Tab-separated table of C-alpha atoms in Angstrom:
chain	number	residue	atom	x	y	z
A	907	UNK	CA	-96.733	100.890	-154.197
A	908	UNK	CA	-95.527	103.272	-156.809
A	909	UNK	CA	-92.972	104.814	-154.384
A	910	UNK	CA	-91.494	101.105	-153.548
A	911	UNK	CA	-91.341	100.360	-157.065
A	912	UNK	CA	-89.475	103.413	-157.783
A	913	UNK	CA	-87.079	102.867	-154.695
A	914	UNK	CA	-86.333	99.574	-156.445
A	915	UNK	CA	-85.757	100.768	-159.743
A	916	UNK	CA	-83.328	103.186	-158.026
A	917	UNK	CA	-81.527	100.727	-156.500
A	918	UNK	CA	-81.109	98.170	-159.265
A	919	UNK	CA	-79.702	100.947	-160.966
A	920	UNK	CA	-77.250	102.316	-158.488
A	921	UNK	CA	-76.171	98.329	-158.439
A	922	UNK	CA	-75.502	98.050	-162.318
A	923	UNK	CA	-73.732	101.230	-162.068
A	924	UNK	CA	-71.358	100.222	-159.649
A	925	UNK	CA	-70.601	97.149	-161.325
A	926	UNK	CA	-70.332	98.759	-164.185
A	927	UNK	CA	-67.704	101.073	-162.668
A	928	UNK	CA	-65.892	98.464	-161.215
A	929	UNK	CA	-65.723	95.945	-164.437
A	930	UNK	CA	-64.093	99.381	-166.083
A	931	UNK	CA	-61.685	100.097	-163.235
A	932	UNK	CA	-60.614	96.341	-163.222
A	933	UNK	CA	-60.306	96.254	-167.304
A	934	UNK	CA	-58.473	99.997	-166.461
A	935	UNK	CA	-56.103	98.273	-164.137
A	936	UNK	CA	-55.510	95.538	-166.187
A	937	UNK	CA	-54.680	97.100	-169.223
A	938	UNK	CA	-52.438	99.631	-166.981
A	939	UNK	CA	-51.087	95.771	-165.888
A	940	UNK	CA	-50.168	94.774	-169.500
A	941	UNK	CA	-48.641	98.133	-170.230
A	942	UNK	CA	-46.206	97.893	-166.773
A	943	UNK	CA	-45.068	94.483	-167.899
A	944	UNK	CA	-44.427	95.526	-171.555
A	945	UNK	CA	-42.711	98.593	-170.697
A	946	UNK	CA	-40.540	95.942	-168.156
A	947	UNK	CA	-40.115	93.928	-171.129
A	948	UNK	CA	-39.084	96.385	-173.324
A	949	UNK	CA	-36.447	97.525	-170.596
A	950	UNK	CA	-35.254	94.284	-170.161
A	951	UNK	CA	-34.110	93.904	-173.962
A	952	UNK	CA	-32.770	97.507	-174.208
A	953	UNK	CA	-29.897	96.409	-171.740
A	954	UNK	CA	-28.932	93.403	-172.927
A	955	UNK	CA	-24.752	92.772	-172.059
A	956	UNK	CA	-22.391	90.237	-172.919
A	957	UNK	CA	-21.689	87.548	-170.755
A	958	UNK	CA	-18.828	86.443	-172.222
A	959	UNK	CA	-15.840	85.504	-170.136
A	960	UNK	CA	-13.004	87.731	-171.569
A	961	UNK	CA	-10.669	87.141	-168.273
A	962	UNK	CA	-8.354	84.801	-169.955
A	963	UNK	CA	-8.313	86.929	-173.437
A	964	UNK	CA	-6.269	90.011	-174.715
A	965	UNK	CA	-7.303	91.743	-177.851
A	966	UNK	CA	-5.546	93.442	-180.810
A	967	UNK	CA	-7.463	96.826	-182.416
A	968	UNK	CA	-6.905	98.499	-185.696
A	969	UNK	CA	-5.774	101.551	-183.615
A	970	UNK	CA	-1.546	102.409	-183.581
A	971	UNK	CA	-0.502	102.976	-180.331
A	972	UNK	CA	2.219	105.328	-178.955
A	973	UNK	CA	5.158	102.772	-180.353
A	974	UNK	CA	3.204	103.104	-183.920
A	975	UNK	CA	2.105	98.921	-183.580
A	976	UNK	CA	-1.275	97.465	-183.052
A	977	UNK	CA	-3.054	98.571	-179.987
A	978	UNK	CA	-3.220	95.444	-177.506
A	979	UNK	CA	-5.191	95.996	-174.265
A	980	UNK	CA	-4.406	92.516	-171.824
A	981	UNK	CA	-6.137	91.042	-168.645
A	982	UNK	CA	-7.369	92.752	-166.281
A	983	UNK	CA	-7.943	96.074	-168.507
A	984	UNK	CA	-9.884	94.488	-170.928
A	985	UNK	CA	-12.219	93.862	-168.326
A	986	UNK	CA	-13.362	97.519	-168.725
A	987	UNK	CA	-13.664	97.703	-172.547
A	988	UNK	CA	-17.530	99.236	-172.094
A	989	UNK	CA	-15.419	102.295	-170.751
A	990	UNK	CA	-11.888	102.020	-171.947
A	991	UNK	CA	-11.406	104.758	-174.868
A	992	UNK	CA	-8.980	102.454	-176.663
A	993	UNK	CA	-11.432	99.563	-177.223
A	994	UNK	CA	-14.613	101.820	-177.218
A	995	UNK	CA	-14.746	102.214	-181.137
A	996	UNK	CA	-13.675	98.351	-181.841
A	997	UNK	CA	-15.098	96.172	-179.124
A	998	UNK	CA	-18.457	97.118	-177.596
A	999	UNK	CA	-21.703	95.773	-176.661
A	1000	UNK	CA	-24.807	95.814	-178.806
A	1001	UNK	CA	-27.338	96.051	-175.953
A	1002	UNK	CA	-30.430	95.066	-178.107
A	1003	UNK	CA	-29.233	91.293	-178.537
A	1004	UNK	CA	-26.204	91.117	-176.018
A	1005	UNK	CA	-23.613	90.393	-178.515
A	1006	UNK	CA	-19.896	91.913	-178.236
A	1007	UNK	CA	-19.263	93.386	-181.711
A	1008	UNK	CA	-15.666	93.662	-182.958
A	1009	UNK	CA	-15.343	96.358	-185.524
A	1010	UNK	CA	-12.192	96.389	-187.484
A	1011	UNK	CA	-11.075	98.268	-191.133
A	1012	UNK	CA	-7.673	98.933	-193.019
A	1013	UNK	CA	-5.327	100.811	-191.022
A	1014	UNK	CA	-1.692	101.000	-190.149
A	1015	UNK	CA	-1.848	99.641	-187.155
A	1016	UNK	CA	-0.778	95.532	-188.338
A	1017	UNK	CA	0.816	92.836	-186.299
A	1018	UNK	CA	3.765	90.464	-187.572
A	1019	UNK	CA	3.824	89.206	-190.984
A	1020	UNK	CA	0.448	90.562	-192.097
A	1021	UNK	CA	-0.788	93.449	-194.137
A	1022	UNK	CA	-4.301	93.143	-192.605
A	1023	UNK	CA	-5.610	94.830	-189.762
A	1024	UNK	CA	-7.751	93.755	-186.855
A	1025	UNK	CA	-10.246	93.574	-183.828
A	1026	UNK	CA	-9.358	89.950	-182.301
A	1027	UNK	CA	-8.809	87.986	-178.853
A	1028	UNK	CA	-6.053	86.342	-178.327
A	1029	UNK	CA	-6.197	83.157	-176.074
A	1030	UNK	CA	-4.118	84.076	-172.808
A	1031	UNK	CA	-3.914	80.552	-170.714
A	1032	UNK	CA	-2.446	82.776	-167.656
A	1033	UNK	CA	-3.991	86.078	-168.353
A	1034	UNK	CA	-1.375	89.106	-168.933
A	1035	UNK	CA	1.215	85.802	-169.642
A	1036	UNK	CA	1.683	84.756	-174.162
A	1037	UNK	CA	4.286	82.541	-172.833
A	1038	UNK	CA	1.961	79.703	-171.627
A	1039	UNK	CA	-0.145	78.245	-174.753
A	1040	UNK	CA	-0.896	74.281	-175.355
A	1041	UNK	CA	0.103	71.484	-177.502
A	1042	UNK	CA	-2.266	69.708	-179.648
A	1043	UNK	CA	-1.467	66.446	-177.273
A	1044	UNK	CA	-2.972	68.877	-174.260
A	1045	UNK	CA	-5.739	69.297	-176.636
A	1046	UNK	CA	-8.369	71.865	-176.831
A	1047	UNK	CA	-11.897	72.999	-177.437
A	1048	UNK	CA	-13.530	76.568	-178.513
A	1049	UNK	CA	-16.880	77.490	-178.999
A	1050	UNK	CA	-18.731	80.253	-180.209
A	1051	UNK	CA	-21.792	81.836	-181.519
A	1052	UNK	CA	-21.675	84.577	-183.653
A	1053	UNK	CA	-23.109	86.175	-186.975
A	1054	UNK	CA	-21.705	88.753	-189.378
A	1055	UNK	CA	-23.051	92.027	-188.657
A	1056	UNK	CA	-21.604	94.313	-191.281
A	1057	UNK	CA	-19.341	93.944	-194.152
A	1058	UNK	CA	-18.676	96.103	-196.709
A	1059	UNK	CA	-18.441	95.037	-200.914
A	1060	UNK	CA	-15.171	95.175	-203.130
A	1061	UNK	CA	-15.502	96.841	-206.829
A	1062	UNK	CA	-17.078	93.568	-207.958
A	1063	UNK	CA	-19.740	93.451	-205.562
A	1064	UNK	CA	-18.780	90.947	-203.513
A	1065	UNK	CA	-18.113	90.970	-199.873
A	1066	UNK	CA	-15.068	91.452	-198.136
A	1067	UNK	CA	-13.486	87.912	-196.482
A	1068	UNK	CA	-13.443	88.099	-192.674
A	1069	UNK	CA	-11.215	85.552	-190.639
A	1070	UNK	CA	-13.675	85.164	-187.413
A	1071	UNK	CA	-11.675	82.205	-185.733
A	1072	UNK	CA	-8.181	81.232	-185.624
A	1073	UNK	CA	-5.680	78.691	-184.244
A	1074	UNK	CA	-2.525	80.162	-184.511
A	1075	UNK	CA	1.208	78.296	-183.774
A	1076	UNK	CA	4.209	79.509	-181.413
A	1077	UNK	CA	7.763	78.872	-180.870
A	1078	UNK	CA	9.438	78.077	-177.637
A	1079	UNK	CA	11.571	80.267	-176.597
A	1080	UNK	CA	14.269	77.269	-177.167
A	1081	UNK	CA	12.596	77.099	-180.934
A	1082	UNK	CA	12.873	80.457	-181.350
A	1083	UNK	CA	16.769	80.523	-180.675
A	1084	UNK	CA	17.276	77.297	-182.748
A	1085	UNK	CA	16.553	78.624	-185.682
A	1086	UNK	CA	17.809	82.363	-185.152
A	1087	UNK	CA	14.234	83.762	-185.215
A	1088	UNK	CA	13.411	87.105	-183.966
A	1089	UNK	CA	10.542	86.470	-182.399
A	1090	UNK	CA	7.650	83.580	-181.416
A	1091	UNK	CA	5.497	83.831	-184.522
A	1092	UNK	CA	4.820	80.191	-185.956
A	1093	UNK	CA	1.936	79.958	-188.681
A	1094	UNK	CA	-1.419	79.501	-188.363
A	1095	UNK	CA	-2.788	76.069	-188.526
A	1096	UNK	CA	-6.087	76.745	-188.927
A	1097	UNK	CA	-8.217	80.084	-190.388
A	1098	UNK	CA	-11.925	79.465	-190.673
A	1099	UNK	CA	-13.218	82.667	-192.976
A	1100	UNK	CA	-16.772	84.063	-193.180
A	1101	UNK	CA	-17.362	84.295	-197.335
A	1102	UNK	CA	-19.800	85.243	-199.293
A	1103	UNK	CA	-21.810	84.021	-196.358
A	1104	UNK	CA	-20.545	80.597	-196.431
A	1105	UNK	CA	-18.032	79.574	-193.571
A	1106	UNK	CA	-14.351	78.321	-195.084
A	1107	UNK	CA	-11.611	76.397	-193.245
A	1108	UNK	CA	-8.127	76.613	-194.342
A	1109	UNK	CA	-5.255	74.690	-192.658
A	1110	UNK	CA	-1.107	74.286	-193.072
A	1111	UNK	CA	0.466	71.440	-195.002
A	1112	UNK	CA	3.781	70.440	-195.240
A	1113	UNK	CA	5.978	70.650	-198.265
A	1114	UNK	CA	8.176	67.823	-197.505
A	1115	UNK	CA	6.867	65.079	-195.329
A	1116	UNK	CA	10.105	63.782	-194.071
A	1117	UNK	CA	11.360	67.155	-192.708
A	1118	UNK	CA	13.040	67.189	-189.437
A	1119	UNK	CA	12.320	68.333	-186.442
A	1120	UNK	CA	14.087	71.495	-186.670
A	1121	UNK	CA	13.061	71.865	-190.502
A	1122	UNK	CA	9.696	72.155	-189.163
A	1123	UNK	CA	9.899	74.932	-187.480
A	1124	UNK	CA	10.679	77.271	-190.468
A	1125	UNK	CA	7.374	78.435	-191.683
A	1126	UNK	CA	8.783	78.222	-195.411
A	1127	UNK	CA	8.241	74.179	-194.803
A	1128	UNK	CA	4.330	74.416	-194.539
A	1129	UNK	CA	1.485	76.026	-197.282
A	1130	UNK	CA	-1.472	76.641	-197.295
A	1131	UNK	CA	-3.986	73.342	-197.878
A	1132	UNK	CA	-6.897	74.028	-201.004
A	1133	UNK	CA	-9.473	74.861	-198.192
A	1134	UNK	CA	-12.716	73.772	-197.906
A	1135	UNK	CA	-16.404	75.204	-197.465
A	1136	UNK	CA	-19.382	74.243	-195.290
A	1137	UNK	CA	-22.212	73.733	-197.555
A	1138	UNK	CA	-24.714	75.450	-195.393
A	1139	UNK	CA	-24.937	79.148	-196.145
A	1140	UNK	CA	-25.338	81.205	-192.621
A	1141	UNK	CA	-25.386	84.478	-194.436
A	1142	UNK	CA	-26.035	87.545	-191.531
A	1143	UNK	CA	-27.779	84.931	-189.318
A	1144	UNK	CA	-26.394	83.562	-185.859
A	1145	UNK	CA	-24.373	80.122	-186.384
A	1146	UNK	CA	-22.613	77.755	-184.262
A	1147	UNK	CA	-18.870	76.969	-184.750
A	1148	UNK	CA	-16.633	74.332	-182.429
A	1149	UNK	CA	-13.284	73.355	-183.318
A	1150	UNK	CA	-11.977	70.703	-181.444
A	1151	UNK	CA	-7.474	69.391	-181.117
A	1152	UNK	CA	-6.462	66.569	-179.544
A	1153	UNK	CA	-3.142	64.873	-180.459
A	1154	UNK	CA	-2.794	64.247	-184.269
A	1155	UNK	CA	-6.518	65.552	-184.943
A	1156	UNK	CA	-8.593	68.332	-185.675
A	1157	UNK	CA	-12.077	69.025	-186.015
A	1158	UNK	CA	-14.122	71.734	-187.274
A	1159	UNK	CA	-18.209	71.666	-186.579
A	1160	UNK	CA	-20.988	74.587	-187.873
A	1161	UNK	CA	-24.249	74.768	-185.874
A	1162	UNK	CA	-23.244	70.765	-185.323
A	1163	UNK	CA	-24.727	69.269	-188.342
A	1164	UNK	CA	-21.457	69.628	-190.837
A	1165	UNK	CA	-17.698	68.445	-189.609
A	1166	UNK	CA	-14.545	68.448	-190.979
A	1167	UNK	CA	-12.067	66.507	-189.741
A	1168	UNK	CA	-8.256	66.502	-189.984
A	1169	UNK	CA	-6.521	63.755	-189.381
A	1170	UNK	CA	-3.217	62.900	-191.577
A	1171	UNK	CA	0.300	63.643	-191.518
A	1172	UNK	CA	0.330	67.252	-191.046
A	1173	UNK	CA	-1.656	67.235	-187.874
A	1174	UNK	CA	0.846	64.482	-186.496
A	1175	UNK	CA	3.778	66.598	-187.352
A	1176	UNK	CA	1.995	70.031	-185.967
A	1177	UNK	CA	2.385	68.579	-182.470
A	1178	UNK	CA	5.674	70.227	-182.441
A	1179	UNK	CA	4.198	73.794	-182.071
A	1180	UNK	CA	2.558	75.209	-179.181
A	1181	UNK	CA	-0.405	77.006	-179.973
A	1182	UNK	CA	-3.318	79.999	-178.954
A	1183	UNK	CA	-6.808	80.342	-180.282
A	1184	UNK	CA	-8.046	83.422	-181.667
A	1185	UNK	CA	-11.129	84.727	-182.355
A	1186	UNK	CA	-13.243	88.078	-183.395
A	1187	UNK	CA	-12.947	89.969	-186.656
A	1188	UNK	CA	-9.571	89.717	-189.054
A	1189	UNK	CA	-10.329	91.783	-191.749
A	1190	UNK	CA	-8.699	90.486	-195.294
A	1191	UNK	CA	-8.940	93.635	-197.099
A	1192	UNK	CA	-7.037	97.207	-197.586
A	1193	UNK	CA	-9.507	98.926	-199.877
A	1194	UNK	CA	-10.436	102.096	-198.851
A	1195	UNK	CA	-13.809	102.798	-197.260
A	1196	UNK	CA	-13.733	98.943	-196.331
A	1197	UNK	CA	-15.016	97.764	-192.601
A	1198	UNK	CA	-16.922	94.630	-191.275
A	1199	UNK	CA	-18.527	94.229	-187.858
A	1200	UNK	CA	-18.464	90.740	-186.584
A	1201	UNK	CA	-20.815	89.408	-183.296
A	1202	UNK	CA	-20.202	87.527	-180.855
A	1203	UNK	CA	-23.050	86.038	-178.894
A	1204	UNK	CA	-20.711	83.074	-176.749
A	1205	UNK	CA	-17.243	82.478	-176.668
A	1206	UNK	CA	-15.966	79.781	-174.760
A	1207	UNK	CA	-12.458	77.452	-174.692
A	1208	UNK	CA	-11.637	74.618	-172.322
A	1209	UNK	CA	-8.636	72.447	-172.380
């Protein structure tokens, strides 16, 4: 009796022991489980990349090129910017959150009529092709996500002003030789600034009203409007802007809550111009030491 009884003992132990063993290797292999899928996880947000569509953009970087201008890398090069050396330090990827950051700070390298420098896409309807842009009666829309990554401070503390989306104007060719300009440039109708964290929307008006049609293409006939500010404060968090033409009309939206529309005079007579949209990081200052990183988490424009 005393030998079953022991025999019994020894097996009831031998059974707790290997279920013991195997609750351990299962709690083992599922906390080898968790770590697997975090490590996955963890991968997974290292390698974030931009999916924005930059086939029908060129850009403009602070860096001079060989003809001592702007650097300005078109479709289908831009394609490559994770590689090319001339866009590597001013258009890259930040692979944690999968924006494209445009870095930009005074240089020498400016464009037309402007002191400022800049990292910035330029709308190309026809990529390689700035002689196809739209009318506001062909109407357009662009979208975008974005935030303010960096920015540095003046002497007075405050920020520097970034222009982070543009629509800018263009003569015809047949403009351009009517009134005995050198080039295409037309002004910008619209310039929507990040400042002091708020976003800020300035737009042309005209001097004189009843200007012809040949009057209005001389950018001495239009000044700048008194601007106006969103009331929401973004700050250095992600917001939504859309700004929206159609013939005689103009609307500006942020994270789709505020709007401000434009529709008057001005807009009416803007119909004249063709135009491009821009967007990225325009820098407004030249004090030395002074940069500002601006991301870009979608980009989109449909017509």
């Amino acid at each position: 009796m005393r030998t079953f009884t022991n025999l019994y003992f020894s097996v009831l132990l031998l059974f707790f022991f290997c279920t013991a063993s195997n609750a351990q290797a299962d709690t083992v292999n599922a906390q080898a489980s968790k770590v697997e899928k975090s490590k996955k996880k963890e991968k997974k947000k290292k390698f974030k990349l931009s999916s924005i569509d930059l086939s029908t953009w060129s850009v403009t970087t602070p860096q001079l090129n060989a003809k001592g201008k702007a650097t300005t890398v078109e479709p289908p090069e831009i394609m490559d910017y994770a590689t090319n050396e001339k866009l590597i330090p001013y258009m890259y990827n930040d692979s944690t959150s999968g924006a494209l950051v445009f870095y930009a700070y005074p240089s020498e390298a400016t464009t037309a009529n402007t002191k400022y420098s800049r990292s910035e896409l330029r709308e190309q309807m026809v990529p390689g092709d700035n002689n196809v842009n739209w009318t506001f009666k062909q109407g357009g829309t662009m979208k975008g996500e974005l935030a303010m990554g960096e920015v540095s401070k003046d002497k007075e503390g405050k920020y520097h002003k970034v222009i982070i989306m543009q629509i800018h104007g263009r003569l015809t060719n047949e403009q351009r030789d009517l009134i005995g300009q050198k080039d295409n440039n037309a002004p910008p109708i619209l310039k929507i600034y990040w400042q002091d964290g708020k976003i800020r929307v300035k737009t042309k008006v005209l001097k004189k009203l009843n200007a012809t049609d040949e009057e209005l293409l001389h950018e001495d006939n239009w000044d700048d409007d008194k601007g106006f500010t969103f009331n929401q404060e973004v700050g250095f968090s992600r917001f939504d802007l859309e700004v929206k033409v159609s013939e005689g009309k103009m609307v500006v939206s942020l994270n789709n809550s505020e709007f401000q529309v434009y529709e008057n005079i001005h807009m009416k007579k803007w119909g004249i111009f063709e135009n491009y949209f821009k967007a990225g990081n325009y820098f407004q200052s030249r004090d030395e030491g002074a940069f500002a990183k601006v991301n870009y988490y979608s980009l989109s424009v449909s017509h």
